[in-house]
Structure formats: C-alpha cells, structure tokens
XYZ file of C-alpha atoms in Angstrom:
540
model
C -22.050 24.738 13.474
C -22.824 28.075 11.836
C -25.186 27.355 8.878
C -24.520 30.731 7.219
C -20.730 30.357 7.381
C -21.027 26.816 5.976
C -23.197 28.017 3.105
C -20.820 30.850 2.264
C -17.698 28.699 2.466
C -19.257 25.847 0.484
C -20.250 28.241 -2.324
C -16.528 28.897 -2.839
C -16.064 25.160 -3.512
C -19.015 24.353 -5.804
C -19.806 20.811 -6.932
C -19.711 20.308 -10.729
C -23.199 19.427 -12.014
C -23.883 15.727 -12.544
C -20.640 14.462 -11.001
C -20.997 11.444 -8.681
C -18.045 9.808 -6.982
C -17.626 6.773 -4.736
C -15.252 6.476 -1.744
C -13.316 3.223 -2.272
C -10.107 1.577 -1.053
C -8.170 4.473 -2.607
C -10.528 7.106 -1.172
C -11.742 9.469 -3.908
C -9.707 9.640 -7.104
C -10.360 11.465 -10.359
C -9.109 14.378 -12.475
C -7.706 17.109 -10.223
C -9.921 19.824 -11.719
C -13.042 18.006 -10.434
C -11.906 17.666 -6.837
C -12.180 21.086 -5.206
C -15.605 20.447 -3.624
C -14.496 16.928 -2.627
C -11.525 18.283 -0.672
C -13.625 20.920 1.088
C -16.184 18.304 2.110
C -13.530 15.823 3.255
C -12.290 18.619 5.534
C -15.833 18.740 6.951
C -16.004 14.944 7.304
C -12.595 14.754 9.016
C -13.886 17.141 11.696
C -17.029 15.016 12.223
C -14.973 11.794 12.376
C -12.547 13.385 14.827
C -15.420 14.464 17.107
C -17.025 10.991 16.832
C -13.911 9.084 17.906
C -12.402 11.880 20.034
C -9.016 11.544 18.339
C -6.877 13.084 15.600
C -7.810 12.097 12.035
C -5.561 12.329 8.955
C -6.382 13.673 5.488
C -3.945 12.744 2.718
C -4.117 14.509 -0.647
C -2.704 12.085 -3.243
C -3.638 9.895 -6.195
C -0.728 7.508 -5.611
C 0.284 5.805 -8.902
C -2.307 7.605 -11.093
C -1.171 10.056 -13.804
C -0.028 13.522 -12.708
C -3.229 15.287 -13.849
C -5.318 13.183 -11.417
C -5.547 13.676 -7.682
C -7.393 12.168 -4.763
C -7.961 12.154 -1.037
C -8.181 9.566 1.694
C -8.903 9.780 5.408
C -6.732 8.113 8.031
C -8.302 6.705 11.206
C -6.823 7.146 14.730
C -4.320 4.277 14.769
C -3.091 5.079 11.272
C -5.475 2.608 9.658
C -7.839 3.276 6.751
C -11.200 4.966 7.301
C -13.824 2.688 8.901
C -16.115 1.172 6.208
C -19.277 2.641 7.775
C -17.808 6.111 7.267
C -16.928 5.426 3.613
C -20.688 5.568 3.042
C -20.934 8.969 4.801
C -18.031 10.238 2.676
C -19.845 9.230 -0.514
C -23.131 10.847 0.642
C -21.422 14.083 1.640
C -19.450 14.440 -1.583
C -22.443 13.769 -3.827
C -24.861 16.038 -1.914
C -26.256 19.054 -3.751
C -25.311 22.425 -2.257
C -28.682 22.950 -0.543
C -28.626 19.475 1.108
C -25.189 19.825 2.680
C -26.428 21.049 6.062
C -29.057 18.281 6.241
C -26.558 15.509 5.400
C -24.098 16.758 8.043
C -26.894 16.711 10.634
C -27.867 13.170 9.585
C -24.250 11.938 9.851
C -24.035 13.476 13.331
C -27.219 11.658 14.387
C -26.377 8.286 12.798
C -22.785 8.246 14.040
C -23.497 9.778 17.450
C -21.167 12.739 16.829
C -20.873 15.021 19.845
C -20.714 18.515 18.287
C -19.239 19.973 21.485
C -16.065 17.886 21.362
C -12.858 19.386 19.945
C -11.670 18.201 16.539
C -8.068 17.711 15.419
C -6.917 16.903 11.875
C -3.469 16.220 10.371
C -3.027 17.020 6.656
C -0.402 15.853 4.179
C 0.000 16.053 0.407
C 2.060 14.638 -2.465
C 4.068 16.564 -5.071
C 1.367 16.909 -7.774
C 0.980 20.477 -9.111
C -2.661 20.475 -7.918
C -2.029 19.201 -4.379
C -1.249 22.474 -2.613
C -4.434 24.224 -3.761
C -6.520 21.134 -3.005
C -5.115 20.783 0.501
C -6.106 24.429 1.078
C -9.697 23.408 0.263
C -9.424 20.695 2.948
C -8.270 23.364 5.420
C -11.287 25.549 4.491
C -13.583 22.639 5.325
C -11.887 21.947 8.656
C -11.906 25.614 9.640
C -15.581 26.307 8.894
C -16.558 23.585 11.400
C -14.123 24.948 13.974
C -11.601 22.108 13.814
C -7.910 22.434 14.711
C -5.403 21.261 12.107
C -1.701 20.673 11.600
C -0.502 20.844 7.991
C 2.562 18.628 7.432
C 2.842 19.823 3.827
C 4.779 17.442 1.582
C 4.915 13.921 3.083
C 4.615 10.348 1.854
C 1.238 8.736 2.523
C 2.749 6.285 5.076
C 4.402 9.182 6.926
C 0.999 10.798 7.492
C -0.427 7.472 8.722
C 2.554 7.236 11.082
C 2.035 10.795 12.446
C -1.644 10.129 13.170
C -0.798 6.913 15.043
C 1.967 8.625 17.083
C -0.396 11.452 18.048
C -3.193 9.146 19.172
C -0.947 6.792 21.168
C 0.404 9.819 23.071
C 3.845 9.227 21.601
C 4.015 5.523 22.464
C 4.366 4.632 18.770
C 6.892 7.423 18.227
C 7.182 11.193 17.871
C 4.663 12.790 15.503
C 7.315 14.676 13.503
C 9.272 13.877 10.353
C 12.470 13.926 12.400
C 10.862 11.460 14.829
C 10.044 9.143 11.917
C 13.571 9.343 10.437
C 15.225 8.798 13.828
C 13.085 5.825 14.858
C 13.589 3.982 11.570
C 17.273 4.768 11.129
C 18.112 3.805 14.735
C 16.436 0.391 14.325
C 18.095 -0.121 10.925
C 21.551 0.823 12.247
C 21.172 -1.612 15.176
C 20.171 -4.403 12.784
C 23.015 -4.079 10.267
C 25.608 -3.894 13.057
C 25.203 -7.682 13.273
C 25.932 -8.256 9.569
C 29.376 -9.204 8.292
C 31.134 -6.249 6.683
C 32.416 -8.419 3.818
C 29.344 -7.615 1.751
C 30.256 -3.957 1.208
C 29.412 -4.047 -2.474
C 26.068 -5.589 -1.571
C 24.906 -2.295 -0.049
C 24.541 -0.491 -3.399
C 20.908 0.150 -4.286
C 19.394 2.166 -7.133
C 15.957 3.610 -6.402
C 13.392 4.787 -8.947
C 11.294 7.351 -7.024
C 8.524 7.618 -9.679
C 9.230 11.381 -9.909
C 7.270 11.655 -6.669
C 7.427 12.471 -2.971
C 9.685 9.479 -2.189
C 12.707 11.273 -3.663
C 12.275 14.316 -1.416
C 11.810 12.299 1.748
C 14.638 9.838 1.027
C 17.045 12.750 0.471
C 16.004 14.148 3.866
C 16.453 10.740 5.490
C 19.898 10.020 4.022
C 21.566 12.156 6.699
C 20.189 9.801 9.390
C 21.298 6.539 7.753
C 24.645 4.825 8.430
C 27.316 5.603 5.846
C 27.489 1.968 4.659
C 24.140 2.477 2.946
C 24.831 3.561 -0.601
C 21.597 4.555 -2.279
C 21.246 6.437 -5.557
C 17.982 8.149 -6.447
C 16.574 8.231 -9.982
C 13.378 9.821 -11.333
C 13.551 12.328 -8.505
C 10.932 14.684 -9.939
C 13.316 17.395 -11.153
C 12.903 16.592 -14.862
C 9.998 14.310 -15.722
C 6.307 13.849 -14.890
C 5.068 11.899 -11.867
C 4.565 8.156 -12.565
C 5.284 8.639 -16.290
C 7.011 5.479 -17.600
C 8.360 4.839 -14.091
C 7.335 3.827 -10.579
C 6.370 0.513 -8.964
C 3.059 0.192 -10.814
C 4.675 0.723 -14.240
C 7.403 -1.838 -13.516
C 4.964 -4.440 -12.158
C 2.412 -4.086 -14.965
C 4.875 -3.874 -17.875
C 7.418 -6.273 -16.340
C 10.284 -4.072 -17.515
C 12.662 -1.488 -15.985
C 11.535 2.129 -15.639
C 12.816 4.890 -17.904
C 15.456 7.194 -16.442
C 17.416 4.453 -14.655
C 20.570 2.939 -16.142
C 20.760 -0.706 -15.027
C 23.886 -2.794 -15.239
C 23.658 -6.599 -15.028
C 22.931 -7.969 -11.526
C 22.574 -4.546 -9.886
C 19.925 -4.395 -7.181
C 17.214 -1.845 -8.027
C 13.808 -0.952 -6.639
C 10.882 1.319 -7.516
C 8.527 3.269 -5.265
C 5.107 4.407 -6.458
C 4.007 8.066 -6.562
C 3.152 8.410 -2.852
C 5.743 5.878 -1.595
C 3.431 3.231 -0.158
C 4.438 0.474 -2.608
C 7.791 -1.023 -3.517
C 9.042 -3.663 -5.968
C 12.628 -4.859 -6.540
C 14.214 -6.070 -9.797
C 17.473 -6.691 -11.665
C 18.650 -7.805 -15.094
C 20.849 -10.895 -15.329
C 24.040 -11.314 -17.385
C 21.987 -12.245 -20.481
C 19.952 -9.021 -20.180
C 16.829 -10.847 -18.960
C 14.651 -8.737 -16.600
C 13.681 -10.235 -13.216
C 10.881 -8.674 -11.136
C 10.753 -9.290 -7.390
C 7.230 -8.323 -6.397
C 5.196 -8.177 -3.194
C 4.848 -11.974 -3.004
C 8.613 -12.479 -2.939
C 9.046 -9.618 -0.471
C 6.504 -11.286 1.852
C 8.356 -14.598 1.450
C 11.771 -13.108 2.320
C 10.352 -11.380 5.405
C 8.508 -14.579 6.450
C 11.649 -16.737 6.181
C 13.552 -14.245 8.347
C 10.848 -13.814 11.001
C 10.180 -17.559 11.194
C 13.874 -18.265 11.892
C 13.949 -15.625 14.636
C 10.742 -16.879 16.281
C 12.173 -20.414 16.279
C 15.452 -19.229 17.850
C 13.501 -17.309 20.464
C 11.692 -20.515 21.343
C 8.264 -18.897 21.570
C 5.062 -20.382 20.212
C 3.845 -17.191 18.575
C 1.379 -17.743 15.753
C 2.559 -16.391 12.399
C 0.607 -16.239 9.124
C 0.833 -14.668 5.661
C -2.161 -12.927 4.090
C -2.406 -12.710 0.297
C -4.973 -11.884 -2.389
C -5.979 -13.887 -5.474
C -3.248 -11.981 -7.389
C -0.496 -13.716 -5.410
C 1.590 -15.972 -7.643
C 0.727 -19.653 -7.181
C 4.414 -20.505 -6.652
C 4.645 -18.173 -3.641
C 1.588 -19.707 -1.993
C 2.972 -23.214 -2.546
C 6.413 -22.278 -1.186
C 5.004 -20.663 1.971
C 2.604 -23.498 2.761
C 4.654 -26.528 1.725
C 8.318 -25.533 2.237
C 8.116 -22.918 4.961
C 5.051 -24.468 6.656
C 3.495 -21.038 7.299
C -0.312 -20.766 7.063
C -1.511 -18.615 4.137
C -4.907 -16.881 4.020
C -6.482 -15.423 0.886
C -8.728 -12.344 1.133
C -10.414 -9.894 -1.226
C -8.239 -7.337 -3.045
C -7.766 -4.086 -1.124
C -5.360 -3.241 1.656
C -8.098 -2.918 4.274
C -9.031 -6.612 3.835
C -5.413 -7.769 4.182
C -4.733 -5.514 7.164
C -7.883 -6.680 8.933
C -7.039 -10.381 8.481
C -3.387 -9.902 9.512
C -4.573 -8.482 12.848
C -5.837 -11.953 13.828
C -2.304 -13.348 14.357
C 0.638 -12.732 16.700
C 2.686 -11.946 13.593
C 0.732 -11.188 10.412
C 2.683 -10.587 7.204
C 0.677 -9.131 4.334
C 1.657 -7.942 0.879
C -0.246 -7.427 -2.311
C 1.625 -8.614 -5.402
C 1.855 -4.917 -6.426
C 4.267 -4.277 -3.549
C 1.970 -2.753 -0.925
C 2.323 -4.415 2.438
C 3.707 -4.560 5.957
C 3.915 -6.762 9.065
C 1.613 -6.507 12.087
C 2.607 -7.647 15.580
C -0.106 -8.220 18.191
C 0.207 -6.244 21.437
C 0.844 -9.519 23.312
C 3.581 -10.582 20.871
C 5.270 -7.198 21.007
C 5.232 -7.137 24.821
C 6.666 -10.680 24.951
C 9.454 -9.881 22.438
C 10.484 -6.664 24.200
C 10.483 -8.440 27.576
C 12.713 -11.284 26.287
C 15.102 -8.803 24.640
C 15.600 -7.284 28.105
C 15.412 -10.204 30.510
C 16.102 -13.522 28.714
C 19.158 -15.295 30.253
C 19.903 -17.550 27.270
C 22.179 -15.620 24.883
C 20.834 -16.972 21.601
C 17.208 -16.410 22.602
C 17.901 -12.901 23.858
C 19.799 -11.945 20.687
C 16.939 -13.238 18.508
C 14.474 -11.213 20.571
C 16.636 -8.090 20.160
C 16.684 -8.473 16.369
C 12.893 -8.909 16.414
C 12.539 -5.838 18.618
C 14.471 -3.748 16.076
C 12.340 -5.242 13.294
C 9.204 -4.090 15.125
C 10.629 -0.556 15.303
C 11.752 -0.532 11.665
C 8.403 -1.700 10.265
C 5.642 0.892 9.800
C 2.750 -1.174 11.128
C 0.106 1.386 10.186
C 0.253 0.804 6.415
C 2.541 -0.325 3.575
C 5.533 2.036 3.499
C 8.109 1.892 0.681
C 10.848 3.581 2.750
C 10.358 1.312 5.755
C 9.905 -1.849 3.635
C 13.058 -1.018 1.687
C 15.091 -0.737 4.915
C 13.581 -4.004 6.209
C 14.566 -5.805 2.987
C 18.063 -4.263 2.935
C 18.609 -5.300 6.570
C 17.458 -8.893 5.918
C 19.633 -9.259 2.796
C 22.635 -7.932 4.753
C 22.010 -10.154 7.796
C 21.457 -13.291 5.722
C 24.271 -12.408 3.308
C 21.924 -12.835 0.326
C 22.363 -11.374 -3.137
C 19.317 -10.221 -5.072
C 19.758 -13.287 -7.359
C 19.715 -15.694 -4.394
C 16.590 -14.006 -3.064
C 14.947 -14.282 -6.495
C 15.857 -17.995 -6.678
C 13.881 -18.931 -3.526
C 11.109 -20.011 -5.898
C 10.298 -19.464 -9.587
C 7.181 -17.447 -10.374
C 4.602 -19.049 -12.614
C 4.353 -16.923 -15.781
C 1.315 -14.644 -15.564
C -0.510 -11.860 -17.339
C -2.677 -8.992 -16.101
C -5.186 -7.425 -18.512
C -7.921 -4.782 -18.387
C -11.139 -5.098 -20.401
C -13.422 -2.183 -21.290
C -16.711 -3.698 -20.087
C -19.477 -3.016 -17.570
C -17.786 -3.782 -14.237
C -21.125 -3.552 -12.406
C -22.459 -6.806 -13.866
C -19.583 -8.813 -12.391
C -20.004 -10.176 -8.872
C -17.446 -12.487 -7.254
C -17.088 -14.898 -4.342
C -14.328 -16.971 -2.650
C -12.026 -13.947 -2.102
C -12.698 -12.825 -5.704
C -11.437 -16.088 -7.155
C -14.801 -17.049 -8.701
C -17.383 -15.032 -10.658
C -21.035 -15.460 -9.613
C -22.470 -13.206 -12.337
C -22.982 -12.826 -15.265
C -24.348 -16.398 -15.588
C -22.133 -18.795 -17.530
C -18.943 -16.725 -17.196
C -17.296 -18.821 -14.466
C -18.123 -22.076 -16.282
C -16.466 -20.681 -19.414
C -13.374 -19.603 -17.420
C -13.168 -23.087 -15.820
C -13.249 -24.718 -19.270
C -10.510 -22.373 -20.577
C -8.268 -23.004 -17.531
C -8.530 -26.788 -18.077
C -6.750 -26.417 -21.447
C -3.450 -25.397 -19.805
C -0.994 -26.810 -17.267
C -0.626 -25.312 -13.743
C -3.210 -22.776 -14.874
C -5.511 -20.461 -12.950
C -7.501 -17.382 -13.922
C -9.989 -15.008 -12.344
C -11.807 -11.777 -13.178
C -12.927 -8.944 -10.921
C -14.408 -5.463 -11.252
C -11.751 -2.778 -10.702
C -12.113 -0.728 -7.534
C -10.421 2.330 -9.038
C -11.513 2.577 -12.700
C -14.415 1.502 -14.906
C -12.847 -1.706 -16.241
C -12.823 -5.434 -15.501
C -9.432 -6.839 -14.471
C -8.204 -10.233 -15.657
C -5.450 -12.370 -14.120
C -4.106 -15.580 -15.610
C -1.132 -17.822 -14.862
C 0.120 -21.006 -16.501
C 3.228 -23.144 -17.050
C 4.632 -20.897 -19.833
C 4.354 -17.192 -20.663
C 2.802 -18.116 -24.013
C 0.067 -20.110 -22.295
C -0.530 -17.444 -19.620
C -0.931 -14.828 -22.386
C -3.252 -17.054 -24.423
C -5.400 -17.886 -21.374
C -5.615 -14.213 -20.336
C -6.683 -13.269 -23.875
C -9.353 -16.008 -24.044
C -10.738 -15.001 -20.647
C -10.789 -11.317 -21.690
C -12.879 -12.237 -24.767
C -15.312 -14.164 -22.548
C -15.670 -11.100 -20.286
C -16.053 -8.770 -23.278
C -18.912 -10.834 -24.722
C -20.705 -11.626 -21.456
C -20.248 -8.323 -19.609
C -21.231 -5.718 -22.197
C -17.813 -4.959 -23.687
C -17.225 -1.441 -25.045
C -15.454 -0.609 -28.320
C -13.441 -3.184 -30.247
C -12.969 -6.693 -28.772
C -9.565 -7.285 -27.054
C -6.743 -8.170 -29.467
C -4.183 -10.870 -28.570
C-alpha cells in the first residue's frame, strides 16, 4: 500500500464534516450527494475483503426502493451472500474515519482480519439506473485501484445479477457463467424445460403485466425477452423512459399502500406484478370484477412455492427436510396455513434478509420470503446432489420425472439472494404447471387484515426480543401493547426500530381492517409517548 497515493486519492473524495453512517442490512444508504467518500472507501474495503478471503467480492451501487435522489452501496461476499457481520463493523469504521486516520484504520483492519497484503484482489462492480450511480461507481473504482485491486465493471445490472456473477466466479463456473448472457441462458433454459410439461390450454394464462418501478428491471427484462419461449407474453410498464424511479410505483409502494401502481392500466382479473428499484423484490396483485384490489405478497409467494416443492418431494419419495422461514411481519394466516394444513415447519427470525438466509441454510430445502416480496429457496449441497442423481438414474418413471422438475427448479432459482426476475419465472412456471389462475392462488388462504405504520420517535430506546415480536425497552411499552391487543379478535401487534431510517415501525393485524387500523393507531400513540415522539402525535 502506497500511503502517499492513498492520501492523494482520498483527498479527491473528501468526507463531509460531521457525517456518520452505519452499515446495516441495506449497506450504506443516504442522499446521493453525501456518498462520494463512502463509495471510494468501500472500494478500499472490497480490496481488503477480497485479500482476506482470497476470492472475488462484489460492490453494488444502489438504494433499492428508496427515492431517486438517494443512493447506497452494499458488498457481496464470495458465494453471493451478504457481507459477513464482522466486516459490517469495519465498513462503518472506515467510512466514518477522518481523513488523517484512514491509513491507521486500514492497517488495523488488516491486523484484526488477518489480511495478507500480498494476495491479489478481485472485485466485481454493478450499479442501478439512478442518475448518480455512474459517478459513484467511478469512486468505487478509484478506491479499488489505489490499493492495486483488479476489477470488472458490469455497468447496469440488477442487484441479484451481481450476486449471481460473484457466486459463478468463485465456484469456478459450477454455479453458472459469470456473464449476463450466462444468467439469461441458465434461467430461460430451466424455465423452458419446466413449462414444456404444462398443458397448452392455458394460453391466456400466460399474460403478465409487470411494473418495473422505473428501474433496472425494465432494461434487463427487455434483454432477457429474446431468450424466453414465445408463449410467455409479458408487458413492461414504468420502464424508466418517462417517470422517476420508485415514484408512485414499484413493489414497496404497492405493498405499503395496498393499491396498484401508477402508470399501469389494470383490467379485472389480470395478473400483474411489481419489481422494486433494483429488482430484488416482487409482489403480485389483481383487481376482481367488483374493482377490489388483491395483493399477493411474499407470504403467499412462499406458500405457493412450498406447496409445489412439497408435492414434488413426496412424489420423489425422499425424506428431505423442508422448512419455511418468516419474520414477525408474516401474516398470521400464512403461518397457520403452512403449519396446520401443509404440515411444513415454520421458523420466525429477526427482520433482515441475512437472518432469513442464515436460518434457511439449516435445511435440505429452505424457503424464505419477507412479506415485502424479497426471498428465495436454498437447497443444501446434499439435497441438490441427491435430486440431480435421481433425475439421471431413477428407474421409477414418476420419481424420476419429479426429480427432473426439481432439478430445473434448482437451476431457475437464484439461490444467492431474492431475485425478482428469477422469482417471477418460478411463480409463472408453478401457475402454468398446476393450472392455477391468480384468483385460485390468492384463495389458498385469506390474509388477516393488517396495517403498517411509521412513528417519528427515538428508535434507539426500543430494544426487542423473541425475533422482534416483543419490546424489552422502554419499560411498560410491551405491557401496554399486550393490553391493547387483548381488545381485538385474532389480533397481534409488535414494534421495532427501523434498520434503514430514523423511525419506529408498527405492525398490527386483527379480524377486520377497521380493528387492525385502530390497533395500529393505539400502538403508535403508545410508542410516541414512551419513546420520545417527535412533532405532532400520530393521527388516526
């Protein structure tokens, strides 16, 4: 490391005075004009991480579903997973260091993490379509270069595509080819194989309208269309040519407001879905003949996938252990359906993809989705080997066919991270194979009415336990919530500090929408009064 070169290069990416940031589940996220030094320093950190694990590391420039004027950055570990928690701490230290301490902090990270400075470093970079992303990814490149790292800039890609590339590179191509074409070919081949089995009578079932949140998903889906079979009739809306990223559209907007996005004309009973800004979340929805809006969120996606995989595992006659991982936000009806009707074990973990991913790795087949539509399926090495072997060698026709379908499912699913493009193709394949309409899928169970709220309060005074389902501090808050919940039927509520903004999040569900709204409001008042609320108290 050349201290002079580092000093010179770092001076071109100065840290704004008094700004402190924290690396969380979403990496770093804030207004784009405050991120130049962050990007430069994440370039530095990616080189150190690459040397420490002797593998390629990814850097993704995106702020996902945040407004267009924000941006952010997250690092991708060697198998396409999120950055190891111990390194989140190093990221925070490095980004908040004053100019003159930079050298010292880098040296400390190298000592604490046993980084061999003489190893080569390799970094993959990707970015979303925000106006600020190109300049910010150049700052990442400056950071990589000053520490002598090698890099490959993929330019505009979805977040899951970058995760995929990193995994392909570090498995020496076993997971696939580390190119966009490789990604399109692997997914479309598996998808084509799957829908070959479906009856062609459901032609009109193949129509799908996609809201791309005016983001990267539109660009990448248009590229992929050429690889998909001609039966797939998708129409893209909010493709980024006219409106602002995530503005009144995208998966987050639809989930939070429980209404269709702008820019998409919906006719009754048409199947529609929305991606978020960096295409790692997806939700489905439709309006019925009476004009009533129906949202099909991550819980129902996980349920559909679980029903399908459970049937296949049973046909294959293997005792592979399958489980579903959810968070406290999962609708109570979905948990009940999975446990009682489908007899699949359900585990609840803290909010944040890394917690779900980690838990899902404990099973042969681990399905995880957050209610917001971020999720995927993980297959253990042993399960994958077994399935591929049976698809090749099993003598019994039914068992072999089931194994073949599962093998194509494994190839279609992006196991590194939630991927809207991959998840969409998985869902479309399952609906086609089971001959289900979107209404039949929706009718599997009825969601309990619920309400999500945000309260302007001091999130730091709230500590939780039991996978965030109970508040430990401030004193008296949980007792008050318990008393409020008792007033309503089938009710449940919890509060948690947001991981991405300075607010406290509230979730409530009950037997009617009116009761869910009332409970959410009462809980938000309790939080406001006990956790140092800011501004005017919440209004019903």
